[in-house]
Amino acid sequence: MDFQKQVYENEKFENILCVQQNLKNKEFSDCIFTKCDFSKSDLTGSSFNNCFFKECNLSNIIVTDCDLEEVKFEKCKIMGVVFTTVNTLLLSFQFLKCNIELCYFNDIEIQNTDFVECIIRETDFVNANLTGANFSNSDLYASKFQNSNLSKANFIGAKNYFINPTQNILKKAKFALPEVLSLLLPFDIKIEC
């Protein structure tokens, strides 16, 4: 499908194949995308307001200066996306049951963001403000948290995370046993039961 129009409002897109397309400077408001493939497409300067992506492939999309306001991603495949380049004014999104791999959320303010029941692999959260973020029941294998603010973040049920308490702010963050013991790994201590 070619997105010829500049502005789309209250539209539903289903099973759209839009691989490696130029979708620059488009505006989408209150739109629903279901089972669409936008992989390798360029969304530079585009705006998504109150949009819902369900079971979409968003791998290697370019989101430079992209506006993401009240955007929900559910069961989406999101690989190789540099979220660091999005427009951070009014930035708000949530991820539910998504596969997020090799992405970058560095140097951005994403407080109170939900990453619930996601597989988040080899993804960087460096210098990010994740205050109040919710990582509950997510798999964070090989993801990197460094110089990040994780105050009041929820890691209940999360697994495979490695967070160095000396390199991140963890005030009032929530963790559960036995995974919370991974916070002691940087100290090279032995724990016996």
Short mmCIF file of C-alpha atoms in Angstrom, two decimals:
data_model
loop_
_atom_site.label_atom_id
_atom_site.label_comp_id
_atom_site.label_asym_id
_atom_site.label_seq_id
_atom_site.Cartn_x
_atom_site.Cartn_y
_atom_site.Cartn_z
CA MET A 1 0.00 0.00 0.00
CA ASP A 2 1.17 3.49 -0.79
CA PHE A 3 0.38 6.09 1.81
CA GLN A 4 -0.37 8.91 -0.64
CA LYS A 5 -2.19 11.22 1.76
CA GLN A 6 -0.38 13.41 4.25
CA VAL A 7 -2.92 13.11 7.10
CA TYR A 8 -4.78 10.02 8.34
CA GLU A 9 -7.41 10.18 11.09
CA ASN A 10 -9.51 7.42 12.68
CA GLU A 11 -8.43 4.86 10.12
CA LYS A 12 -7.81 1.13 10.45
CA PHE A 13 -5.02 -0.56 8.55
CA GLU A 14 -4.88 -4.35 8.45
CA ASN A 15 -2.37 -6.74 6.85
CA ILE A 16 -0.58 -3.87 5.12
CA LEU A 17 2.78 -4.71 3.55
CA CYS A 18 4.81 -1.52 3.57
CA VAL A 19 8.43 -2.69 3.63
CA GLN A 20 11.26 -0.24 3.02
CA GLN A 21 8.89 2.61 2.14
CA ASN A 22 9.25 6.36 2.47
CA LEU A 23 6.66 7.43 5.05
CA LYS A 24 8.31 10.71 5.98
CA ASN A 25 6.31 13.60 7.41
CA LYS A 26 2.96 11.80 7.61
CA GLU A 27 0.38 12.42 10.34
CA PHE A 28 -1.60 9.60 11.93
CA SER A 29 -4.20 10.31 14.62
CA ASP A 30 -6.39 7.73 16.36
CA CYS A 31 -5.35 5.04 13.87
CA ILE A 32 -5.16 1.28 14.40
CA PHE A 33 -2.54 -0.86 12.65
CA THR A 34 -3.07 -4.63 12.82
CA LYS A 35 -0.66 -7.23 11.40
CA CYS A 36 1.13 -4.63 9.27
CA ASP A 37 4.75 -4.87 8.14
CA PHE A 38 6.61 -1.55 8.17
CA SER A 39 10.09 -3.07 8.42
CA LYS A 40 12.93 -0.89 7.12
CA SER A 41 10.54 2.00 6.40
CA ASP A 42 11.54 5.61 6.99
CA LEU A 43 9.14 7.42 9.34
CA THR A 44 11.34 10.50 9.75
CA GLY A 45 9.32 13.51 10.88
CA SER A 46 6.05 11.59 11.02
CA SER A 47 3.56 11.99 13.83
CA PHE A 48 1.58 9.26 15.59
CA ASN A 49 -0.99 10.47 18.10
CA ASN A 50 -3.14 8.02 20.05
CA CYS A 51 -2.32 5.16 17.68
CA PHE A 52 -2.37 1.42 18.33
CA PHE A 53 -0.02 -1.11 16.69
CA LYS A 54 -1.00 -4.76 17.15
CA GLU A 55 1.05 -7.70 15.88
CA CYS A 56 3.05 -5.44 13.56
CA ASN A 57 6.62 -5.78 12.31
CA LEU A 58 8.46 -2.53 13.01
CA SER A 59 11.99 -3.87 12.60
CA ASN A 60 14.68 -1.44 11.50
CA ILE A 61 12.28 1.47 11.04
CA ILE A 62 13.79 4.96 11.07
CA VAL A 63 12.13 7.20 13.65
CA THR A 64 14.25 10.36 13.49
CA ASP A 65 12.24 13.36 14.72
CA CYS A 66 9.15 11.14 14.86
CA ASP A 67 6.37 12.19 17.28
CA LEU A 68 5.05 9.30 19.37
CA GLU A 69 2.29 10.55 21.64
CA GLU A 70 0.05 8.05 23.45
CA VAL A 71 1.14 5.18 21.19
CA LYS A 72 0.53 1.57 22.20
CA PHE A 73 2.43 -1.41 20.81
CA GLU A 74 1.03 -4.88 21.49
CA LYS A 75 2.63 -8.16 20.36
CA CYS A 76 4.84 -6.27 17.91
CA LYS A 77 8.28 -7.19 16.60
CA ILE A 78 10.57 -4.20 17.13
CA MET A 79 14.22 -4.78 16.21
CA GLY A 80 17.08 -2.39 15.55
CA VAL A 81 15.12 0.78 16.27
CA VAL A 82 16.98 3.84 17.57
CA PHE A 83 14.34 5.46 19.78
CA THR A 84 17.01 7.93 20.91
CA THR A 85 16.32 9.96 17.76
CA VAL A 86 12.56 10.49 18.29
CA ASN A 87 11.12 13.87 19.16
CA THR A 88 10.97 13.74 22.96
CA LEU A 89 8.37 16.50 23.33
CA LEU A 90 5.13 14.80 24.46
CA LEU A 91 6.78 11.38 24.03
CA SER A 92 4.62 8.65 25.55
CA PHE A 93 4.29 5.04 24.52
CA GLN A 94 3.73 1.61 26.00
CA PHE A 95 4.74 -1.88 25.03
CA LEU A 96 2.77 -5.03 25.88
CA LYS A 97 3.97 -8.53 24.98
CA CYS A 98 6.37 -7.14 22.37
CA ASN A 99 9.61 -8.61 21.08
CA ILE A 100 12.11 -5.74 21.41
CA GLU A 101 15.65 -6.55 20.29
CA LEU A 102 18.78 -4.53 19.59
CA CYS A 103 17.01 -1.22 20.22
CA TYR A 104 18.30 1.99 21.77
CA PHE A 105 16.44 3.99 24.41
CA ASN A 106 19.52 6.01 25.37
CA ASP A 107 19.48 9.58 26.69
CA ILE A 108 15.69 9.97 26.70
CA GLU A 109 13.02 10.68 29.29
CA ILE A 110 10.54 7.81 29.26
CA GLN A 111 9.11 7.96 32.75
CA ASN A 112 6.16 5.70 33.60
CA THR A 113 6.57 3.73 30.37
CA ASP A 114 5.19 0.19 30.32
CA PHE A 115 7.33 -2.64 28.99
CA VAL A 116 5.02 -5.38 30.29
CA GLU A 117 5.48 -9.07 29.47
CA CYS A 118 7.98 -8.20 26.75
CA ILE A 119 11.07 -9.98 25.50
CA ILE A 120 13.67 -7.20 25.58
CA ARG A 121 16.99 -8.54 24.32
CA GLU A 122 20.31 -6.74 23.87
CA THR A 123 18.61 -3.37 24.19
CA ASP A 124 20.33 -0.30 25.64
CA PHE A 125 18.86 1.94 28.33
CA VAL A 126 21.91 4.14 28.91
CA ASN A 127 21.45 7.58 30.53
CA ALA A 128 17.69 7.09 30.35
CA ASN A 129 15.16 8.40 32.83
CA LEU A 130 12.96 5.37 33.48
CA THR A 131 11.41 6.62 36.72
CA GLY A 132 8.25 4.63 37.37
CA ALA A 133 8.76 2.40 34.32
CA ASN A 134 7.10 -0.99 34.42
CA PHE A 135 9.20 -3.98 33.29
CA SER A 136 7.00 -6.55 35.05
CA ASN A 137 7.20 -10.10 33.71
CA SER A 138 9.67 -9.11 30.98
CA ASP A 139 12.80 -10.95 29.87
CA LEU A 140 15.68 -8.46 29.77
CA TYR A 141 18.43 -10.79 28.55
CA ALA A 142 21.68 -8.89 27.77
CA SER A 143 19.97 -5.50 27.98
CA LYS A 144 22.10 -2.68 29.31
CA PHE A 145 21.16 -0.29 32.11
CA GLN A 146 23.86 2.26 32.81
CA ASN A 147 23.63 5.72 34.42
CA SER A 148 19.86 5.36 34.28
CA ASN A 149 17.25 6.53 36.73
CA LEU A 150 15.20 3.47 37.67
CA SER A 151 13.55 5.03 40.72
CA LYS A 152 10.16 3.46 41.43
CA ALA A 153 10.56 1.14 38.44
CA ASN A 154 8.79 -2.21 38.65
CA PHE A 155 10.85 -5.34 37.92
CA ILE A 156 8.46 -7.79 39.66
CA GLY A 157 8.46 -11.01 37.65
CA ALA A 158 11.18 -9.71 35.31
CA LYS A 159 14.13 -11.98 34.62
CA ASN A 160 17.61 -12.07 33.10
CA TYR A 161 18.36 -8.46 33.99
CA PHE A 162 21.79 -7.23 35.03
CA ILE A 163 21.63 -3.89 36.79
CA ASN A 164 24.63 -2.52 38.61
CA PRO A 165 23.32 -0.63 41.67
CA THR A 166 26.45 1.53 41.72
CA GLN A 167 25.80 2.78 38.16
CA ASN A 168 22.05 3.36 38.30
CA ILE A 169 19.54 5.05 40.61
CA LEU A 170 17.27 2.40 42.13
CA LYS A 171 15.46 4.31 44.87
CA LYS A 172 12.14 2.58 45.67
CA ALA A 173 12.42 0.28 42.63
CA LYS A 174 10.52 -3.00 43.03
CA PHE A 175 12.17 -6.40 42.60
CA ALA A 176 11.25 -9.98 43.53
CA LEU A 177 13.16 -13.03 44.67
CA PRO A 178 15.11 -14.84 43.40
CA GLU A 179 15.96 -12.50 40.49
CA VAL A 180 16.74 -9.57 42.82
CA LEU A 181 19.92 -11.41 43.83
CA SER A 182 21.38 -10.48 40.44
CA LEU A 183 21.83 -6.96 41.86
CA LEU A 184 24.69 -8.42 43.92
CA LEU A 185 26.63 -9.76 40.89
CA PRO A 186 28.82 -6.65 40.47
CA PHE A 187 30.13 -7.11 44.01
CA ASP A 188 31.65 -10.55 43.37
CA ILE A 189 30.28 -12.04 46.58
CA LYS A 190 29.13 -15.56 47.35
CA ILE A 191 25.66 -16.29 48.68
CA GLU A 192 24.80 -19.56 50.34
CA CYS A 193 21.37 -20.82 51.30
#
